Coordinates of C-alpha atoms in Angstrom, one line a residue:
X19 CA 0.1 -0.3 0.2
X20 CA 1.5 3.3 -0.8
X21 CA 2.4 4.9 2.3
X22 CA 2.0 9.2 1.1
X23 CA 4.2 10.3 4.7
X24 CA 7.1 8.2 4.0
X25 CA 7.0 9.6 0.4
X26 CA 6.9 13.0 1.8
X27 CA 9.9 12.5 3.5
X28 CA 11.9 11.3 1.4
X29 CA 10.6 13.6 -1.7
X30 CA 10.5 17.4 0.0
X31 CA 14.3 17.1 0.7
X32 CA 15.0 16.4 -3.1
X33 CA 11.9 19.1 -4.0
X34 CA 13.8 21.9 -1.6
X35 CA 17.7 21.4 -2.7
X36 CA 16.4 21.7 -6.4
X37 CA 14.3 24.7 -5.7
X38 CA 17.2 26.4 -4.4
X39 CA 18.8 25.6 -7.3
X40 CA 16.2 26.6 -9.5
X41 CA 16.1 30.1 -7.9
X42 CA 20.0 30.7 -8.3
X43 CA 19.8 29.8 -11.5
X44 CA 16.4 32.2 -12.1
X45 CA 18.1 35.3 -10.7
X46 CA 21.1 34.4 -12.8
X47 CA 19.6 33.6 -16.1
X48 CA 15.8 34.9 -15.6
X49 CA 16.9 38.2 -14.0
X50 CA 20.5 39.3 -15.0
X51 CA 20.7 37.2 -18.1
X52 CA 23.6 35.4 -17.6
X53 CA 24.2 31.3 -19.4
X54 CA 25.8 29.4 -16.5
X55 CA 25.7 25.8 -18.0
X56 CA 28.4 24.7 -15.0
X57 CA 25.8 25.5 -11.9
X58 CA 26.7 21.7 -11.1
X59 CA 30.3 22.7 -10.5
X60 CA 29.0 25.0 -7.4
X61 CA 26.8 22.7 -6.0
X62 CA 29.1 20.1 -6.1
X63 CA 31.7 22.4 -4.4
X64 CA 29.4 22.7 -1.1
X65 CA 28.8 19.1 -1.5
X66 CA 32.5 18.1 -1.0
X67 CA 33.0 21.3 1.4
X68 CA 30.3 20.0 4.1
X69 CA 31.3 16.6 3.7
X70 CA 34.9 17.5 4.7
X71 CA 34.5 19.5 6.7
X72 CA 31.9 18.0 9.3
X73 CA 33.5 14.3 8.6
X74 CA 37.7 16.2 10.0
X75 CA 35.6 17.7 12.6
X76 CA 34.2 15.1 14.4
X77 CA 37.6 12.7 14.0
X78 CA 39.8 15.5 15.0
X79 CA 36.6 16.0 18.2
X80 CA 36.9 12.6 19.4
X81 CA 40.6 12.3 18.8
X82 CA 40.8 9.7 15.3
X83 CA 43.7 10.4 12.8
X84 CA 42.3 8.4 10.3
X85 CA 42.2 9.7 6.9
X86 CA 37.9 10.3 6.2
X87 CA 38.1 8.3 3.5
X88 CA 39.7 5.2 5.0
X89 CA 37.3 2.2 5.9
X90 CA 38.5 3.2 9.3
X91 CA 36.8 6.9 9.1
X92 CA 33.4 5.2 7.4
X93 CA 32.9 2.8 10.9
X94 CA 33.8 5.3 13.2
X95 CA 31.5 7.9 12.1
X96 CA 28.5 5.0 12.4
X97 CA 29.8 5.3 15.8
X98 CA 30.2 8.5 17.1
X99 CA 28.1 10.7 14.7
X100 CA 25.3 10.9 17.4
X101 CA 26.6 11.2 20.7
X102 CA 26.7 15.1 20.8
X103 CA 23.9 16.7 19.7
X104 CA 25.0 20.4 20.0
X105 CA 28.6 19.5 18.1
X106 CA 26.2 18.0 14.7
X107 CA 24.0 20.9 14.9
X108 CA 26.8 23.2 15.2
X109 CA 29.0 21.3 12.2
X110 CA 25.8 21.4 10.8
X111 CA 26.4 25.4 10.6
X112 CA 29.0 25.8 10.0
X113 CA 29.4 23.5 6.9
X114 CA 26.6 25.1 5.7
X115 CA 28.5 28.9 5.9
X116 CA 31.6 27.6 4.5
X117 CA 30.1 25.4 1.5
X118 CA 28.3 29.0 1.0
X119 CA 31.5 30.9 1.7
X120 CA 34.1 28.7 -0.4
X121 CA 31.2 27.7 -3.4
X122 CA 30.6 31.6 -3.6
X123 CA 34.4 32.2 -4.2
X124 CA 34.5 30.0 -6.8
X125 CA 32.3 31.5 -8.7
X126 CA 33.8 35.1 -8.2
X127 CA 36.8 33.7 -9.5
X128 CA 35.9 31.8 -11.9
X129 CA 33.1 34.8 -13.6
X130 CA 34.7 37.5 -13.2
X131 CA 37.8 37.8 -15.5
X132 CA 35.4 36.0 -18.2
X133 CA 32.9 39.0 -17.8
X134 CA 35.3 41.1 -18.7
X135 CA 36.5 39.8 -21.8
X136 CA 32.3 39.5 -22.7
X137 CA 29.5 37.5 -21.7
X138 CA 29.4 35.0 -24.7
X139 CA 31.9 33.7 -23.0
X140 CA 31.0 33.3 -19.6
X141 CA 28.7 30.1 -20.1
X142 CA 31.6 28.3 -21.7
X143 CA 33.5 29.2 -19.3
X144 CA 31.5 27.8 -16.3
X145 CA 30.7 24.8 -18.2
X146 CA 34.5 23.8 -18.2
X147 CA 35.3 24.5 -15.1
X148 CA 32.5 22.2 -14.2
X149 CA 33.3 19.5 -16.1
X150 CA 37.2 20.2 -14.8
X151 CA 37.2 20.1 -11.3
X152 CA 34.5 16.9 -11.6
X153 CA 37.2 15.1 -13.2
X154 CA 40.3 16.1 -11.0
X155 CA 37.7 15.3 -7.8
X156 CA 37.9 11.5 -9.1
X157 CA 41.9 11.9 -9.2
X158 CA 42.0 13.9 -5.5
X159 CA 42.9 11.6 -2.6
X160 CA 41.8 13.4 0.1
X161 CA 38.2 13.4 -0.6
X162 CA 38.4 9.7 -1.6
X163 CA 38.8 10.1 -5.2
X164 CA 36.5 8.5 -7.4
X165 CA 35.1 6.8 -4.6
X166 CA 34.0 10.2 -2.4
X167 CA 33.1 10.4 0.8
X168 CA 31.1 8.4 3.3
X169 CA 29.5 8.5 6.5
X170 CA 29.0 12.2 6.8
X171 CA 27.1 12.9 10.2
X172 CA 23.5 13.4 9.4
X173 CA 22.5 16.7 11.1
X174 CA 20.5 14.9 13.5
X175 CA 21.8 11.8 14.2
X176 CA 21.4 11.9 17.8
X177 CA 17.4 11.5 17.2
X178 CA 16.8 7.9 18.1
X179 CA 13.6 8.0 16.1
X180 CA 14.6 7.8 12.2
X181 CA 11.3 9.0 11.6
X182 CA 11.4 12.1 13.5
X183 CA 14.8 12.0 12.0
X184 CA 14.0 12.5 9.1
X185 CA 11.5 15.0 9.5
X186 CA 13.3 17.4 11.0
X187 CA 15.3 17.5 8.5
X188 CA 12.7 18.1 5.9
X189 CA 11.7 20.8 7.9
X190 CA 15.2 22.4 8.0
X191 CA 15.2 22.0 4.6
X192 CA 11.8 23.5 3.6
X193 CA 12.9 26.7 5.8
X194 CA 16.0 27.2 3.7
X195 CA 14.2 27.3 0.9
X196 CA 12.3 30.0 2.2
X197 CA 14.7 31.8 3.5
X198 CA 15.8 32.2 0.0
X199 CA 13.1 32.5 -1.6
X200 CA 12.1 36.1 0.3
X201 CA 15.5 37.2 0.0
X202 CA 15.5 36.6 -3.9
X203 CA 11.8 37.8 -3.8
X204 CA 13.2 41.3 -2.0
X205 CA 16.3 41.2 -3.9
X206 CA 14.5 41.3 -7.3
X207 CA 12.1 43.7 -5.9
X208 CA 14.5 45.9 -4.9
X209 CA 16.4 49.1 -7.0
X210 CA 19.4 46.4 -7.1
X211 CA 17.2 44.1 -9.5
X212 CA 16.0 46.8 -11.1
X213 CA 19.4 47.3 -12.3
X214 CA 19.8 43.5 -13.1
X215 CA 17.0 43.7 -15.4
X216 CA 18.5 46.6 -17.1
X217 CA 21.6 44.3 -17.5
X218 CA 19.7 41.6 -19.1
X219 CA 17.5 44.0 -21.9
X220 CA 20.8 46.0 -22.7
X221 CA 23.7 45.8 -21.3
X222 CA 25.5 48.6 -23.8
X223 CA 22.8 51.2 -22.3
X224 CA 23.4 49.7 -18.3
X225 CA 27.4 50.4 -18.9
X226 CA 26.9 54.2 -20.5
X227 CA 24.4 54.9 -18.1
X228 CA 27.0 54.3 -15.7
X229 CA 26.2 50.9 -14.2
X230 CA 29.4 48.7 -13.2
X231 CA 28.1 45.6 -15.1
X232 CA 30.8 43.5 -14.4
X233 CA 31.2 44.2 -11.2
X234 CA 27.2 43.4 -10.9
X235 CA 27.2 40.0 -12.5
X236 CA 30.2 38.8 -10.2
X237 CA 28.4 39.7 -7.1
X238 CA 25.4 38.0 -8.5
X239 CA 27.4 35.1 -8.9
X240 CA 29.0 35.4 -5.8
X241 CA 25.7 35.2 -4.2
X242 CA 23.9 32.7 -6.7
X243 CA 26.9 30.1 -6.7
X244 CA 27.3 30.3 -2.9
X245 CA 23.6 29.6 -2.3
X246 CA 24.4 26.1 -4.7
X247 CA 26.6 25.4 -2.3
X248 CA 24.8 26.0 0.4
X249 CA 22.3 23.1 -1.9
X250 CA 25.2 20.6 -1.8
X251 CA 25.6 20.8 1.6
X252 CA 22.1 19.7 2.4
X253 CA 22.8 16.7 -0.5
X254 CA 25.7 16.3 1.3
X255 CA 23.9 15.4 4.8
X256 CA 20.2 14.4 2.8
X257 CA 22.1 11.1 1.6
X258 CA 25.0 10.4 3.9
X259 CA 27.7 10.6 0.9
X260 CA 28.6 12.5 -2.3
X261 CA 31.0 11.2 -5.2
X262 CA 32.1 13.2 -7.9
X263 CA 29.9 11.2 -10.3
X264 CA 27.0 12.7 -8.4
X265 CA 27.5 16.5 -10.5
X266 CA 27.9 15.2 -13.4
X267 CA 26.6 18.1 -16.6
X268 CA 23.3 16.9 -16.8
X269 CA 22.3 18.1 -13.2
X270 CA 22.9 21.3 -14.4
X271 CA 20.5 21.0 -17.2
X272 CA 18.1 19.5 -15.6
X273 CA 17.5 22.6 -13.7
X274 CA 17.6 24.9 -16.5
X275 CA 14.5 22.6 -17.4
X276 CA 13.1 23.7 -14.3
X277 CA 12.9 27.7 -15.1
X278 CA 12.2 27.1 -18.7
X279 CA 8.4 24.9 -17.7
X280 CA 8.2 27.7 -14.6
X281 CA 8.7 30.5 -16.1
X282 CA 12.1 32.5 -16.2
X283 CA 11.8 35.2 -14.2
X284 CA 9.8 34.5 -11.8
X285 CA 10.7 33.1 -8.8
X286 CA 7.6 30.9 -7.8
X287 CA 8.1 29.5 -11.2
X288 CA 10.8 28.3 -10.5
X289 CA 9.6 26.8 -7.8
X290 CA 7.1 25.4 -9.6
X291 CA 9.4 23.6 -11.9
X292 CA 10.9 22.1 -9.5
X293 CA 8.0 20.6 -7.8
X294 CA 7.2 18.6 -11.2
X295 CA 11.1 17.3 -11.7
X296 CA 11.2 16.1 -8.7
X297 CA 8.1 14.6 -8.5
X298 CA 8.8 13.5 -11.9
X299 CA 12.2 11.9 -10.8
X300 CA 10.6 10.0 -7.8
X301 CA 8.1 8.6 -9.4
X302 CA 10.4 7.3 -12.4
X303 CA 12.6 6.2 -9.0
X304 CA 10.0 4.4 -7.8
X305 CA 8.9 2.7 -11.1
X306 CA 12.5 0.8 -10.7
X307 CA 11.4 -1.3 -7.5
X308 CA 7.5 -2.2 -8.8
X309 CA 8.2 -3.0 -12.2
X310 CA 11.7 -4.6 -12.2
X311 CA 10.8 -6.1 -15.8
X312 CA 10.9 -2.7 -17.7
X313 CA 12.4 -2.9 -21.4
X314 CA 13.8 0.7 -20.9
X315 CA 15.5 2.5 -18.0
X316 CA 12.8 4.2 -15.8
X317 CA 15.6 7.2 -16.0
X318 CA 15.3 7.4 -19.9
X319 CA 11.6 7.8 -19.3
X320 CA 11.8 10.7 -17.4
X321 CA 13.9 12.4 -19.6
X322 CA 11.2 11.7 -22.5
X323 CA 8.9 13.1 -20.7
X324 CA 10.6 16.0 -20.2
X325 CA 11.5 16.7 -23.4
X326 CA 7.8 16.5 -24.2
X327 CA 7.2 18.9 -21.8
X328 CA 9.2 21.4 -22.6
X329 CA 8.1 21.3 -26.1
X330 CA 4.6 21.5 -24.9
X331 CA 4.9 24.4 -22.9
X332 CA 7.4 26.4 -25.3
X333 CA 4.5 25.9 -27.7
X334 CA 1.7 27.1 -26.5
X335 CA 3.6 29.2 -22.9
X336 CA 6.5 30.5 -24.3
X337 CA 7.4 32.5 -21.3
X338 CA 6.9 29.8 -18.9
X339 CA 3.9 28.2 -17.2
X340 CA 4.1 31.8 -14.6
X341 CA 5.3 35.0 -16.9
X342 CA 7.7 37.5 -15.4
X343 CA 5.5 40.0 -13.5
X344 CA 6.5 44.0 -13.4
X345 CA 8.6 44.6 -10.7
X346 CA 6.8 46.2 -7.5
X347 CA 8.6 49.5 -6.7
X348 CA 6.8 52.2 -4.9
X349 CA 5.8 53.8 -8.4
X350 CA 4.3 50.9 -9.5
X351 CA 1.9 50.6 -6.6
X352 CA 1.1 54.3 -6.8
X353 CA 0.7 54.8 -10.7
X354 CA 0.2 51.0 -12.2
X355 CA -3.4 50.3 -10.6
X356 CA -4.1 53.7 -12.4
X357 CA -2.7 52.9 -15.8
X358 CA -4.4 50.2 -15.9
X359 CA -7.9 51.1 -15.0
X360 CA -7.4 54.4 -17.6
X361 CA -6.4 52.0 -20.4
X362 CA -9.5 49.7 -19.3
X363 CA -11.7 53.1 -19.8
X364 CA -9.6 53.7 -23.1
X365 CA -10.4 50.0 -24.7
X366 CA -14.0 50.3 -23.7
X367 CA -14.5 54.0 -25.2
X368 CA -12.5 52.2 -28.4
X369 CA -14.9 49.2 -28.5
X370 CA -18.3 51.7 -27.7
X371 CA -16.8 54.2 -30.8
X372 CA -16.2 51.3 -32.8
X373 CA -19.8 49.9 -32.3
X374 CA -21.6 53.4 -32.7
X375 CA -19.6 53.7 -36.6
X376 CA -20.9 50.7 -37.2
X377 CA -24.7 51.4 -36.4
X378 CA -24.3 54.8 -38.3
X379 CA -23.0 53.6 -41.7
X380 CA -25.2 50.6 -41.3
X381 CA -28.3 53.8 -40.9
X382 CA -26.5 55.6 -43.7
X383 CA -25.7 53.0 -46.1
X384 CA -30.2 51.7 -45.2
X385 CA -31.2 54.9 -46.5

């Protein structure tokens, strides 16, 4: 029998993580017009920073000097992960902060020189950086090489009941998602957000008006990359392990699909797209267990459905399911509604005038 509670507990953390990534990409491409094809790089940086930090601190705190990728370290982590609640929570918060800083700094350093050359080079540069980083991590022994890190301590490992532990993690991930959404909404509807849109619409015009476009783009990439790193850290704590092959380029384009489907330039649209694709991801994963003799891999089914959904949306709703809305400035609140009322009045007058002309011509013709 289908257990809805268990399904939600397993789906909501994945949804929250993907929604955070979609919000980050939406700020980059939807509001600023920066094509980031290497989002997964900063996602992976956050995951490895969180895993390395948490395991190193735990082993050092209890006096073990095993390499964090060794079998002894993995076994030891299973024994000590739930001893001290304050240590778990403190390490979790520290890991999130470090993931934000390291991933944000990486995004800034990679993008800033490229932005000075031109926006056309940004996407391919970050895409190349992400793939180079993944190959590098597969051969970087301090983080386990291609095997990655196992035994990452869950922030609520001290809770004896598994269901309660998972529910607490769901609450934390949803709280972080809501915080990110509110922050990006405030940013998008601020004067800084209007500058971002001006850069998207006409970069040359923004430069002529004295706006430091390369610096603005680099600042946004720092924030978006840092928040993507936080999503990666949550993913590492959710799974309890990270490997380089989790962060392939396909993850980036899956997030792109979420933004395209939901609507670029609309943060609610990004969350809607994330909910659809994360739900589709979980449903196709369940198919592996329900239908063991499927002639086709469910992952391929998911990608086919993704392609069909994008084609349908681009045909009937090119701007996404939830199209971009005007920036909510004070001037818009004061005059926007008035202008809309006047537009309606003028439209009614024009229609009445058209009907009057037709009636007049009919009368003249009748004579």
